[in-house]
């Protein structure tokens, strides 16, 4: 009986224990399910956060890319500006140097004038010092002119003043040179008329090559900024004694660039060692400039006087211009070149003779073409060729 009661008690305890554990198990299952739901929610929130973080990163990367591209553009622009600034600084430096030279010249002129005024006060007479003042002013003007020439020294200006006024004369078997000296309104009728200085013997040889039944005309190649152009020209005046001829182009168009004649003052000051430039078409080439000096002012040949220059010249230079190197004004027409040897003469390139401009001007005064001697100087800035 006691055993049965004990067994019943044990069974009851076991059942109670099982019930307790079952309740605990249910509670644990409920808690686990709740934690699973929380974990799922956290995982979902984490996924959303990762998505949003990825989108933000893409947008940020894109923005960074745009900013980097803009930075590169600004860097390139800055480099270009630095290059331009460097170039401008270089030009500014050259201008400053030129201004400094002009300022120094101005200071010298001012100082000299002040000294002259002081001397004038000491001597008490303007008349006594007038010549000295004039000499001082002239020296300073020459210095300023030299400075101006050096500042204006550029290839384009030289080309317009020396090469473009030069022409080539062509015949069947003869080639020579010439210089455009006038292209202005025609004296009669509409349009313009253009004249060329050259050597008479060049025209004579060209005419000698032309058959008797053909027209005696000279083919002239003119050099324009845009290229060459051929014209026909007529002999309108000649002076065999000084080996000079004047040609007139058969064209009513204006040629833009012609040579400027030397002034009386320049001709008066010309002497041995004066620097010159000879321009011509040796051996049929386009105009070629060569530099030298006047080496002699007295060379009598056939009753005429010629100036000798040592600027290298050759066959085909005849008729071309001889210019002052500093002002680029015409002072003569190249005529002859020395040779040596009887049976096979050799040319001496540095011993050339030119017809002096003073002799040309004297002869022009006796012809209908005296206006060529008194014409105004050409403006090298103009560049149109009306009617070409």
mmCIF file of C-alpha atoms in Angstrom:
data_model
loop_
_atom_site.group_PDB
_atom_site.id
_atom_site.type_symbol
_atom_site.label_atom_id
_atom_site.label_comp_id
_atom_site.label_asym_id
_atom_site.label_seq_id
_atom_site.Cartn_x
_atom_site.Cartn_y
_atom_site.Cartn_z
ATOM 1 C CA UNK A 1 0.000 0.000 0.000
ATOM 2 C CA UNK A 2 2.827 2.309 0.937
ATOM 3 C CA UNK A 3 4.641 1.369 -2.249
ATOM 4 C CA UNK A 4 1.645 2.226 -4.356
ATOM 5 C CA UNK A 5 1.294 5.582 -2.687
ATOM 6 C CA UNK A 6 5.015 6.232 -3.241
ATOM 7 C CA UNK A 7 4.801 5.219 -6.825
ATOM 8 C CA UNK A 8 1.769 7.430 -7.299
ATOM 9 C CA UNK A 9 3.659 10.295 -5.707
ATOM 10 C CA UNK A 10 6.658 9.704 -7.934
ATOM 11 C CA UNK A 11 4.474 9.553 -11.017
ATOM 12 C CA UNK A 12 2.773 12.740 -9.966
ATOM 13 C CA UNK A 13 6.163 14.386 -9.416
ATOM 14 C CA UNK A 14 7.367 13.218 -12.777
ATOM 15 C CA UNK A 15 4.223 14.529 -14.445
ATOM 16 C CA UNK A 16 4.582 17.817 -12.637
ATOM 17 C CA UNK A 17 8.223 18.005 -13.641
ATOM 18 C CA UNK A 18 7.377 17.179 -17.229
ATOM 19 C CA UNK A 19 4.699 19.842 -17.202
ATOM 20 C CA UNK A 20 7.175 22.361 -15.878
ATOM 21 C CA UNK A 21 9.736 21.477 -18.504
ATOM 22 C CA UNK A 22 7.070 21.499 -21.190
ATOM 23 C CA UNK A 23 6.010 24.965 -20.093
ATOM 24 C CA UNK A 24 9.636 26.092 -20.090
ATOM 25 C CA UNK A 25 10.138 24.535 -23.511
ATOM 26 C CA UNK A 26 7.099 26.346 -24.863
ATOM 27 C CA UNK A 27 8.401 29.577 -23.359
ATOM 28 C CA UNK A 28 11.809 29.013 -24.931
ATOM 29 C CA UNK A 29 10.215 28.201 -28.286
ATOM 30 C CA UNK A 30 8.182 31.394 -28.082
ATOM 31 C CA UNK A 31 11.294 33.423 -27.181
ATOM 32 C CA UNK A 32 13.289 31.792 -30.009
ATOM 33 C CA UNK A 33 10.554 32.576 -32.506
ATOM 34 C CA UNK A 34 10.487 36.176 -31.338
ATOM 35 C CA UNK A 35 14.276 36.433 -31.633
ATOM 36 C CA UNK A 36 14.106 34.939 -35.135
ATOM 37 C CA UNK A 37 11.639 37.639 -36.095
ATOM 38 C CA UNK A 38 13.911 40.309 -34.630
ATOM 39 C CA UNK A 39 16.883 38.837 -36.468
ATOM 40 C CA UNK A 40 14.915 38.826 -39.725
ATOM 41 C CA UNK A 41 13.905 42.433 -39.145
ATOM 42 C CA UNK A 42 17.515 43.410 -38.383
ATOM 43 C CA UNK A 43 18.726 41.560 -41.477
ATOM 44 C CA UNK A 44 16.112 43.410 -43.548
ATOM 45 C CA UNK A 45 17.155 46.732 -42.028
ATOM 46 C CA UNK A 46 20.798 45.862 -42.692
ATOM 47 C CA UNK A 47 20.043 45.021 -46.330
ATOM 48 C CA UNK A 48 18.218 48.330 -46.755
ATOM 49 C CA UNK A 49 21.114 50.178 -45.131
ATOM 50 C CA UNK A 50 23.593 48.419 -47.437
ATOM 51 C CA UNK A 51 21.460 49.350 -50.465
ATOM 52 C CA UNK A 52 21.217 52.962 -49.394
ATOM 53 C CA UNK A 53 24.940 53.009 -48.597
ATOM 54 C CA UNK A 54 25.747 51.586 -52.069
ATOM 55 C CA UNK A 55 23.551 54.182 -53.790
ATOM 56 C CA UNK A 56 25.196 56.963 -51.790
ATOM 57 C CA UNK A 57 28.626 55.635 -52.723
ATOM 58 C CA UNK A 58 27.785 55.564 -56.445
ATOM 59 C CA UNK A 59 26.445 59.108 -56.281
ATOM 60 C CA UNK A 60 29.488 60.180 -54.295
ATOM 61 C CA UNK A 61 31.863 58.455 -56.749
ATOM 62 C CA UNK A 62 30.064 60.114 -59.671
ATOM 63 C CA UNK A 63 30.296 63.485 -57.987
ATOM 64 C CA UNK A 64 33.975 62.915 -57.226
ATOM 65 C CA UNK A 65 34.503 62.011 -60.909
ATOM 66 C CA UNK A 66 32.795 65.206 -62.034
ATOM 67 C CA UNK A 67 34.838 67.248 -59.597
ATOM 68 C CA UNK A 68 38.072 65.591 -60.786
ATOM 69 C CA UNK A 69 37.173 66.324 -64.431
ATOM 70 C CA UNK A 70 36.405 69.951 -63.579
ATOM 71 C CA UNK A 71 39.691 70.157 -61.660
ATOM 72 C CA UNK A 72 41.558 68.848 -64.734
ATOM 73 C CA UNK A 73 39.840 71.447 -66.944
ATOM 74 C CA UNK A 74 40.741 74.226 -64.534
ATOM 75 C CA UNK A 75 44.327 72.948 -64.371
ATOM 76 C CA UNK A 76 44.615 73.005 -68.182
ATOM 77 C CA UNK A 77 43.082 76.481 -68.320
ATOM 78 C CA UNK A 78 45.524 77.647 -65.656
ATOM 79 C CA UNK A 79 48.452 76.225 -67.660
ATOM 80 C CA UNK A 80 47.260 78.041 -70.812
ATOM 81 C CA UNK A 81 46.919 81.272 -68.872
ATOM 82 C CA UNK A 82 50.438 80.786 -67.477
ATOM 83 C CA UNK A 83 51.785 80.322 -71.037
ATOM 84 C CA UNK A 84 49.981 83.449 -72.262
ATOM 85 C CA UNK A 85 51.168 85.366 -69.224
ATOM 86 C CA UNK A 86 54.738 84.241 -69.890
ATOM 87 C CA UNK A 87 54.490 85.396 -73.532
ATOM 88 C CA UNK A 88 52.982 88.718 -72.512
ATOM 89 C CA UNK A 89 55.698 89.184 -69.905
ATOM 90 C CA UNK A 90 58.332 88.530 -72.609
ATOM 91 C CA UNK A 91 56.796 91.117 -74.958
ATOM 92 C CA UNK A 92 56.377 93.524 -72.063
ATOM 93 C CA UNK A 93 60.033 93.103 -71.234
ATOM 94 C CA UNK A 94 61.052 93.993 -74.798
ATOM 95 C CA UNK A 95 58.812 97.065 -74.753
ATOM 96 C CA UNK A 96 60.261 98.112 -71.410
ATOM 97 C CA UNK A 97 63.786 97.788 -72.795
ATOM 98 C CA UNK A 98 62.868 99.946 -75.787
ATOM 99 C CA UNK A 99 61.245 102.518 -73.514
ATOM 100 C CA UNK A 100 64.317 102.518 -71.302
ATOM 101 C CA UNK A 101 66.502 103.246 -74.342
ATOM 102 C CA UNK A 102 64.184 106.053 -75.448
ATOM 103 C CA UNK A 103 64.199 107.434 -71.897
ATOM 104 C CA UNK A 104 67.996 107.379 -71.842
ATOM 105 C CA UNK A 105 68.115 109.205 -75.179
ATOM 106 C CA UNK A 106 65.623 111.748 -73.877
ATOM 107 C CA UNK A 107 67.702 112.270 -70.749
ATOM 108 C CA UNK A 108 70.815 112.774 -72.879
ATOM 109 C CA UNK A 109 69.023 115.340 -75.052
ATOM 110 C CA UNK A 110 67.731 117.139 -71.958
ATOM 111 C CA UNK A 111 71.158 117.135 -70.361
ATOM 112 C CA UNK A 112 72.842 118.406 -73.529
ATOM 113 C CA UNK A 113 70.257 121.152 -73.949
ATOM 114 C CA UNK A 114 70.739 122.174 -70.324
ATOM 115 C CA UNK A 115 74.490 122.307 -70.836
ATOM 116 C CA UNK A 116 74.020 124.343 -73.991
ATOM 117 C CA UNK A 117 71.777 126.780 -72.172
ATOM 118 C CA UNK A 118 74.427 127.133 -69.476
ATOM 119 C CA UNK A 119 77.077 127.762 -72.123
ATOM 120 C CA UNK A 120 74.761 130.236 -73.820
ATOM 121 C CA UNK A 121 74.420 132.097 -70.540
ATOM 122 C CA UNK A 122 78.188 132.182 -70.126
ATOM 123 C CA UNK A 123 78.847 133.491 -73.604
ATOM 124 C CA UNK A 124 75.810 135.773 -73.527
ATOM 125 C CA UNK A 125 75.039 135.242 -77.207
ATOM 126 C CA UNK A 126 72.629 132.848 -78.902
ATOM 127 C CA UNK A 127 74.219 133.490 -82.286
ATOM 128 C CA UNK A 128 77.620 132.189 -81.184
ATOM 129 C CA UNK A 129 76.178 128.919 -79.990
ATOM 130 C CA UNK A 130 73.556 128.409 -82.735
ATOM 131 C CA UNK A 131 75.802 126.125 -84.779
ATOM 132 C CA UNK A 132 76.748 124.111 -81.689
ATOM 133 C CA UNK A 133 73.095 123.757 -80.692
ATOM 134 C CA UNK A 134 72.172 122.648 -84.206
ATOM 135 C CA UNK A 135 74.971 120.057 -84.237
ATOM 136 C CA UNK A 136 73.944 118.698 -80.852
ATOM 137 C CA UNK A 137 70.298 118.473 -81.866
ATOM 138 C CA UNK A 138 71.266 116.813 -85.134
ATOM 139 C CA UNK A 139 73.392 114.247 -83.289
ATOM 140 C CA UNK A 140 70.520 113.424 -80.973
ATOM 141 C CA UNK A 141 68.051 113.230 -83.856
ATOM 142 C CA UNK A 142 70.368 110.838 -85.669
ATOM 143 C CA UNK A 143 70.687 108.748 -82.514
ATOM 144 C CA UNK A 144 66.906 108.658 -82.133
ATOM 145 C CA UNK A 145 66.522 107.746 -85.815
ATOM 146 C CA UNK A 146 68.998 104.900 -85.400
ATOM 147 C CA UNK A 147 67.044 103.706 -82.392
ATOM 148 C CA UNK A 148 63.827 103.931 -84.396
ATOM 149 C CA UNK A 149 65.366 101.918 -87.236
ATOM 150 C CA UNK A 150 66.590 99.258 -84.809
ATOM 151 C CA UNK A 151 63.129 98.998 -83.237
ATOM 152 C CA UNK A 152 61.481 98.720 -86.655
ATOM 153 C CA UNK A 153 63.994 96.181 -87.948
ATOM 154 C CA UNK A 154 61.880 93.263 -89.052
ATOM 155 C CA UNK A 155 61.830 90.946 -92.021
ATOM 156 C CA UNK A 156 58.429 92.031 -93.304
ATOM 157 C CA UNK A 157 59.424 95.704 -93.448
ATOM 158 C CA UNK A 158 62.658 94.830 -95.266
ATOM 159 C CA UNK A 159 60.711 92.671 -97.707
ATOM 160 C CA UNK A 160 58.318 95.503 -98.536
ATOM 161 C CA UNK A 161 61.061 98.130 -98.831
ATOM 162 C CA UNK A 162 63.676 96.140 -100.770
ATOM 163 C CA UNK A 163 62.391 92.912 -102.326
ATOM 164 C CA UNK A 164 58.839 93.706 -103.473
ATOM 165 C CA UNK A 165 59.890 96.838 -105.437
ATOM 166 C CA UNK A 166 62.426 94.697 -107.355
ATOM 167 C CA UNK A 167 61.451 93.122 -110.686
ATOM 168 C CA UNK A 168 62.964 90.669 -113.156
ATOM 169 C CA UNK A 169 63.362 91.517 -116.869
ATOM 170 C CA UNK A 170 63.184 88.614 -119.308
ATOM 171 C CA UNK A 171 64.031 88.206 -122.969
ATOM 172 C CA UNK A 172 64.560 85.184 -125.234
ATOM 173 C CA UNK A 173 68.203 84.828 -124.107
ATOM 174 C CA UNK A 174 68.682 87.656 -121.600
ATOM 175 C CA UNK A 175 67.734 88.167 -117.976
ATOM 176 C CA UNK A 176 68.141 91.308 -115.907
ATOM 177 C CA UNK A 177 66.720 93.285 -113.020
ATOM 178 C CA UNK A 178 64.836 96.509 -112.384
ATOM 179 C CA UNK A 179 63.251 98.595 -109.632
ATOM 180 C CA UNK A 180 59.677 99.884 -109.425
ATOM 181 C CA UNK A 181 59.942 103.608 -108.673
ATOM 182 C CA UNK A 182 56.411 104.901 -109.292
ATOM 183 C CA UNK A 183 52.839 103.594 -109.450
ATOM 184 C CA UNK A 184 50.315 106.408 -109.273
ATOM 185 C CA UNK A 185 47.299 107.950 -110.999
ATOM 186 C CA UNK A 186 47.740 108.132 -114.764
ATOM 187 C CA UNK A 187 48.549 111.581 -116.129
ATOM 188 C CA UNK A 188 46.100 110.934 -118.953
ATOM 189 C CA UNK A 189 43.008 108.755 -118.749
ATOM 190 C CA UNK A 190 41.742 106.490 -115.984
ATOM 191 C CA UNK A 191 43.678 104.032 -113.847
ATOM 192 C CA UNK A 192 47.328 104.071 -112.842
ATOM 193 C CA UNK A 193 50.712 104.084 -114.555
ATOM 194 C CA UNK A 194 53.806 102.297 -113.293
ATOM 195 C CA UNK A 195 57.474 102.950 -114.129
ATOM 196 C CA UNK A 196 60.671 100.922 -113.688
ATOM 197 C CA UNK A 197 64.329 102.008 -113.503
ATOM 198 C CA UNK A 198 66.782 99.597 -115.136
ATOM 199 C CA UNK A 199 70.053 99.524 -117.087
ATOM 200 C CA UNK A 200 69.844 100.449 -120.747
ATOM 201 C CA UNK A 201 72.180 97.643 -121.826
ATOM 202 C CA UNK A 202 69.748 95.050 -120.393
ATOM 203 C CA UNK A 203 66.893 96.395 -122.549
ATOM 204 C CA UNK A 204 69.226 96.663 -125.544
ATOM 205 C CA UNK A 205 70.251 93.001 -125.219
ATOM 206 C CA UNK A 206 66.625 91.855 -124.819
ATOM 207 C CA UNK A 207 65.584 93.753 -127.964
ATOM 208 C CA UNK A 208 68.567 92.281 -129.835
ATOM 209 C CA UNK A 209 67.274 88.780 -129.051
ATOM 210 C CA UNK A 210 63.808 89.540 -130.488
ATOM 211 C CA UNK A 211 63.360 88.831 -134.230
ATOM 212 C CA UNK A 212 62.843 91.884 -136.438
ATOM 213 C CA UNK A 213 59.272 90.890 -137.284
ATOM 214 C CA UNK A 214 58.309 90.655 -133.615
ATOM 215 C CA UNK A 215 57.200 93.428 -131.275
ATOM 216 C CA UNK A 216 59.974 95.000 -129.202
ATOM 217 C CA UNK A 217 58.591 94.528 -125.711
ATOM 218 C CA UNK A 218 60.116 93.583 -122.355
ATOM 219 C CA UNK A 219 58.620 90.852 -120.179
ATOM 220 C CA UNK A 220 58.603 92.031 -116.543
ATOM 221 C CA UNK A 221 57.960 89.784 -113.533
ATOM 222 C CA UNK A 222 56.524 91.738 -110.595
ATOM 223 C CA UNK A 223 56.649 90.276 -107.074
ATOM 224 C CA UNK A 224 53.448 90.872 -105.114
ATOM 225 C CA UNK A 225 52.635 89.789 -101.535
ATOM 226 C CA UNK A 226 50.431 87.004 -102.891
ATOM 227 C CA UNK A 227 52.913 85.840 -105.556
ATOM 228 C CA UNK A 228 54.445 86.659 -108.953
ATOM 229 C CA UNK A 229 52.669 88.357 -111.852
ATOM 230 C CA UNK A 230 54.011 88.942 -115.382
ATOM 231 C CA UNK A 231 53.507 92.180 -117.312
ATOM 232 C CA UNK A 232 54.645 93.562 -120.649
ATOM 233 C CA UNK A 233 56.561 96.833 -120.599
ATOM 234 C CA UNK A 234 57.667 99.429 -123.143
ATOM 235 C CA UNK A 235 60.902 101.404 -123.261
ATOM 236 C CA UNK A 236 59.832 105.054 -122.830
ATOM 237 C CA UNK A 237 63.151 106.808 -122.075
ATOM 238 C CA UNK A 238 66.864 106.038 -122.178
ATOM 239 C CA UNK A 239 70.252 107.608 -121.541
ATOM 240 C CA UNK A 240 73.019 105.423 -122.908
ATOM 241 C CA UNK A 241 75.784 107.602 -121.428
ATOM 242 C CA UNK A 242 74.840 106.647 -117.858
ATOM 243 C CA UNK A 243 73.410 103.248 -118.904
ATOM 244 C CA UNK A 244 69.878 104.004 -117.720
ATOM 245 C CA UNK A 245 66.433 103.199 -119.117
ATOM 246 C CA UNK A 246 62.848 103.761 -117.989
ATOM 247 C CA UNK A 247 60.167 101.138 -118.677
ATOM 248 C CA UNK A 248 56.409 101.623 -118.407
ATOM 249 C CA UNK A 249 54.184 98.638 -117.595
ATOM 250 C CA UNK A 250 51.258 97.923 -119.901
ATOM 251 C CA UNK A 251 48.814 97.910 -117.008
ATOM 252 C CA UNK A 252 46.392 100.373 -115.457
ATOM 253 C CA UNK A 253 46.575 98.600 -112.093
ATOM 254 C CA UNK A 254 48.390 100.096 -109.123
ATOM 255 C CA UNK A 255 51.406 98.159 -107.879
ATOM 256 C CA UNK A 256 51.394 98.368 -104.060
ATOM 257 C CA UNK A 257 55.119 98.556 -103.300
ATOM 258 C CA UNK A 258 57.639 100.857 -105.003
ATOM 259 C CA UNK A 259 61.093 102.032 -103.945
ATOM 260 C CA UNK A 260 61.639 105.332 -102.142
ATOM 261 C CA UNK A 261 64.381 107.584 -103.528
ATOM 262 C CA UNK A 262 67.123 108.829 -101.218
ATOM 263 C CA UNK A 263 66.753 112.379 -99.920
ATOM 264 C CA UNK A 264 69.206 115.166 -100.903
ATOM 265 C CA UNK A 265 70.609 115.065 -97.357
ATOM 266 C CA UNK A 266 71.244 111.315 -97.605
ATOM 267 C CA UNK A 267 72.967 111.714 -100.983
ATOM 268 C CA UNK A 268 75.100 114.540 -99.599
ATOM 269 C CA UNK A 269 76.260 112.379 -96.672
ATOM 270 C CA UNK A 270 76.923 109.249 -98.768
ATOM 271 C CA UNK A 271 80.627 108.370 -98.807
ATOM 272 C CA UNK A 272 83.059 105.473 -98.809
ATOM 273 C CA UNK A 273 82.091 102.932 -96.098
ATOM 274 C CA UNK A 274 78.401 103.888 -96.321
ATOM 275 C CA UNK A 275 76.479 100.627 -95.881
ATOM 276 C CA UNK A 276 74.332 99.571 -98.837
ATOM 277 C CA UNK A 277 72.151 96.657 -99.993
ATOM 278 C CA UNK A 278 72.138 95.489 -103.621
ATOM 279 C CA UNK A 279 68.955 93.734 -104.795
ATOM 280 C CA UNK A 280 68.651 91.917 -108.103
ATOM 281 C CA UNK A 281 67.807 88.684 -109.902
ATOM 282 C CA UNK A 282 71.193 87.065 -110.640
ATOM 283 C CA UNK A 283 71.045 84.103 -113.024
ATOM 284 C CA UNK A 284 67.248 84.453 -113.255
ATOM 285 C CA UNK A 285 66.555 83.920 -109.562
ATOM 286 C CA UNK A 286 63.903 85.793 -107.619
ATOM 287 C CA UNK A 287 65.189 89.036 -106.017
ATOM 288 C CA UNK A 288 68.185 88.430 -103.752
ATOM 289 C CA UNK A 289 69.562 91.038 -101.289
ATOM 290 C CA UNK A 290 73.296 91.268 -100.558
ATOM 291 C CA UNK A 291 74.986 93.663 -98.135
ATOM 292 C CA UNK A 292 78.164 95.689 -98.514
ATOM 293 C CA UNK A 293 79.573 99.210 -98.465
ATOM 294 C CA UNK A 294 80.428 101.905 -100.966
ATOM 295 C CA UNK A 295 84.114 101.400 -101.787
ATOM 296 C CA UNK A 296 84.753 104.174 -104.335
ATOM 297 C CA UNK A 297 82.895 107.234 -105.639
ATOM 298 C CA UNK A 298 85.037 107.898 -108.731
ATOM 299 C CA UNK A 299 85.053 105.381 -111.595
ATOM 300 C CA UNK A 300 84.990 107.026 -115.042
ATOM 301 C CA UNK A 301 83.818 104.752 -117.858
ATOM 302 C CA UNK A 302 82.656 105.987 -121.270
ATOM 303 C CA UNK A 303 82.269 109.568 -120.125
ATOM 304 C CA UNK A 304 80.147 108.697 -117.078
ATOM 305 C CA UNK A 305 80.967 108.250 -113.412
ATOM 306 C CA UNK A 306 79.972 105.169 -111.414
ATOM 307 C CA UNK A 307 80.028 104.277 -107.729
ATOM 308 C CA UNK A 308 81.723 101.026 -106.724
ATOM 309 C CA UNK A 309 80.187 98.723 -104.098
ATOM 310 C CA UNK A 310 81.433 95.462 -102.587
ATOM 311 C CA UNK A 311 78.005 93.880 -102.016
ATOM 312 C CA UNK A 312 78.265 90.532 -103.867
ATOM 313 C CA UNK A 313 76.624 90.703 -107.307
ATOM 314 C CA UNK A 314 76.581 88.506 -110.391
ATOM 315 C CA UNK A 315 75.272 88.223 -113.949
ATOM 316 C CA UNK A 316 71.604 89.235 -113.892
ATOM 317 C CA UNK A 317 72.036 91.896 -111.192
ATOM 318 C CA UNK A 318 72.281 94.571 -113.901
ATOM 319 C CA UNK A 319 69.417 97.051 -113.634
ATOM 320 C CA UNK A 320 68.673 96.187 -110.011
ATOM 321 C CA UNK A 321 68.541 98.666 -107.157
ATOM 322 C CA UNK A 322 71.245 99.738 -104.712
ATOM 323 C CA UNK A 323 69.732 100.922 -101.408
ATOM 324 C CA UNK A 324 70.997 102.585 -98.242
ATOM 325 C CA UNK A 325 71.083 99.916 -95.536
ATOM 326 C CA UNK A 326 69.686 102.123 -92.771
ATOM 327 C CA UNK A 327 66.854 104.028 -94.503
ATOM 328 C CA UNK A 328 66.299 101.510 -97.377
ATOM 329 C CA UNK A 329 66.139 104.374 -99.881
ATOM 330 C CA UNK A 330 67.328 103.916 -103.480
ATOM 331 C CA UNK A 331 70.729 105.522 -104.221
ATOM 332 C CA UNK A 332 71.674 103.899 -107.522
ATOM 333 C CA UNK A 333 70.987 101.425 -110.335
ATOM 334 C CA UNK A 334 73.437 98.533 -110.624
ATOM 335 C CA UNK A 335 75.135 98.634 -114.030
ATOM 336 C CA UNK A 336 78.344 96.651 -114.404
ATOM 337 C CA UNK A 337 80.581 94.132 -112.717
ATOM 338 C CA UNK A 338 84.349 93.800 -113.006
ATOM 339 C CA UNK A 339 85.928 90.787 -114.719
ATOM 340 C CA UNK A 340 89.523 89.708 -115.194
ATOM 341 C CA UNK A 341 91.169 87.578 -117.851
ATOM 342 C CA UNK A 342 91.116 88.010 -121.630
ATOM 343 C CA UNK A 343 90.221 84.606 -123.049
ATOM 344 C CA UNK A 344 87.932 83.327 -120.296
ATOM 345 C CA UNK A 345 86.961 86.345 -118.146
ATOM 346 C CA UNK A 346 86.057 85.638 -114.527
ATOM 347 C CA UNK A 347 83.527 87.758 -112.654
ATOM 348 C CA UNK A 348 84.687 89.658 -109.545
ATOM 349 C CA UNK A 349 81.474 89.668 -107.435
ATOM 350 C CA UNK A 350 82.654 92.251 -104.892
ATOM 351 C CA UNK A 351 83.580 94.904 -107.483
ATOM 352 C CA UNK A 352 80.297 96.165 -108.907
ATOM 353 C CA UNK A 353 79.500 99.553 -110.422
ATOM 354 C CA UNK A 354 76.206 101.406 -110.143
ATOM 355 C CA UNK A 355 74.787 104.504 -111.799
ATOM 356 C CA UNK A 356 74.550 107.162 -109.037
ATOM 357 C CA UNK A 357 71.097 108.538 -108.252
ATOM 358 C CA UNK A 358 72.293 112.186 -108.496
ATOM 359 C CA UNK A 359 73.196 111.627 -112.177
ATOM 360 C CA UNK A 360 69.821 109.957 -112.764
ATOM 361 C CA UNK A 361 67.974 112.902 -111.202
ATOM 362 C CA UNK A 362 69.885 115.422 -113.351
ATOM 363 C CA UNK A 363 68.931 113.527 -116.487
ATOM 364 C CA UNK A 364 65.285 113.148 -115.411
ATOM 365 C CA UNK A 365 64.910 116.930 -115.202
ATOM 366 C CA UNK A 366 65.462 117.064 -118.983
ATOM 367 C CA UNK A 367 62.779 114.447 -119.752
ATOM 368 C CA UNK A 368 58.958 114.274 -119.543
ATOM 369 C CA UNK A 369 59.485 112.019 -116.516
ATOM 370 C CA UNK A 370 60.899 114.591 -114.108
ATOM 371 C CA UNK A 371 57.931 113.882 -111.808
ATOM 372 C CA UNK A 372 59.641 110.583 -110.924
ATOM 373 C CA UNK A 373 62.331 112.591 -109.135
ATOM 374 C CA UNK A 374 59.954 114.729 -107.104
ATOM 375 C CA UNK A 375 57.281 112.244 -106.168
ATOM 376 C CA UNK A 376 56.280 111.808 -102.494
ATOM 377 C CA UNK A 377 57.548 108.835 -100.534
ATOM 378 C CA UNK A 378 55.503 105.657 -100.506
ATOM 379 C CA UNK A 379 53.732 104.395 -97.396
ATOM 380 C CA UNK A 380 54.876 100.830 -96.757
ATOM 381 C CA UNK A 381 51.762 100.166 -94.705
ATOM 382 C CA UNK A 382 49.535 100.110 -97.757
ATOM 383 C CA UNK A 383 49.142 96.719 -99.320
ATOM 384 C CA UNK A 384 46.291 96.664 -101.813
ATOM 385 C CA UNK A 385 46.910 96.227 -105.507
ATOM 386 C CA UNK A 386 44.007 97.917 -107.261
ATOM 387 C CA UNK A 387 42.930 96.128 -110.393
ATOM 388 C CA UNK A 388 45.447 93.275 -110.213
#
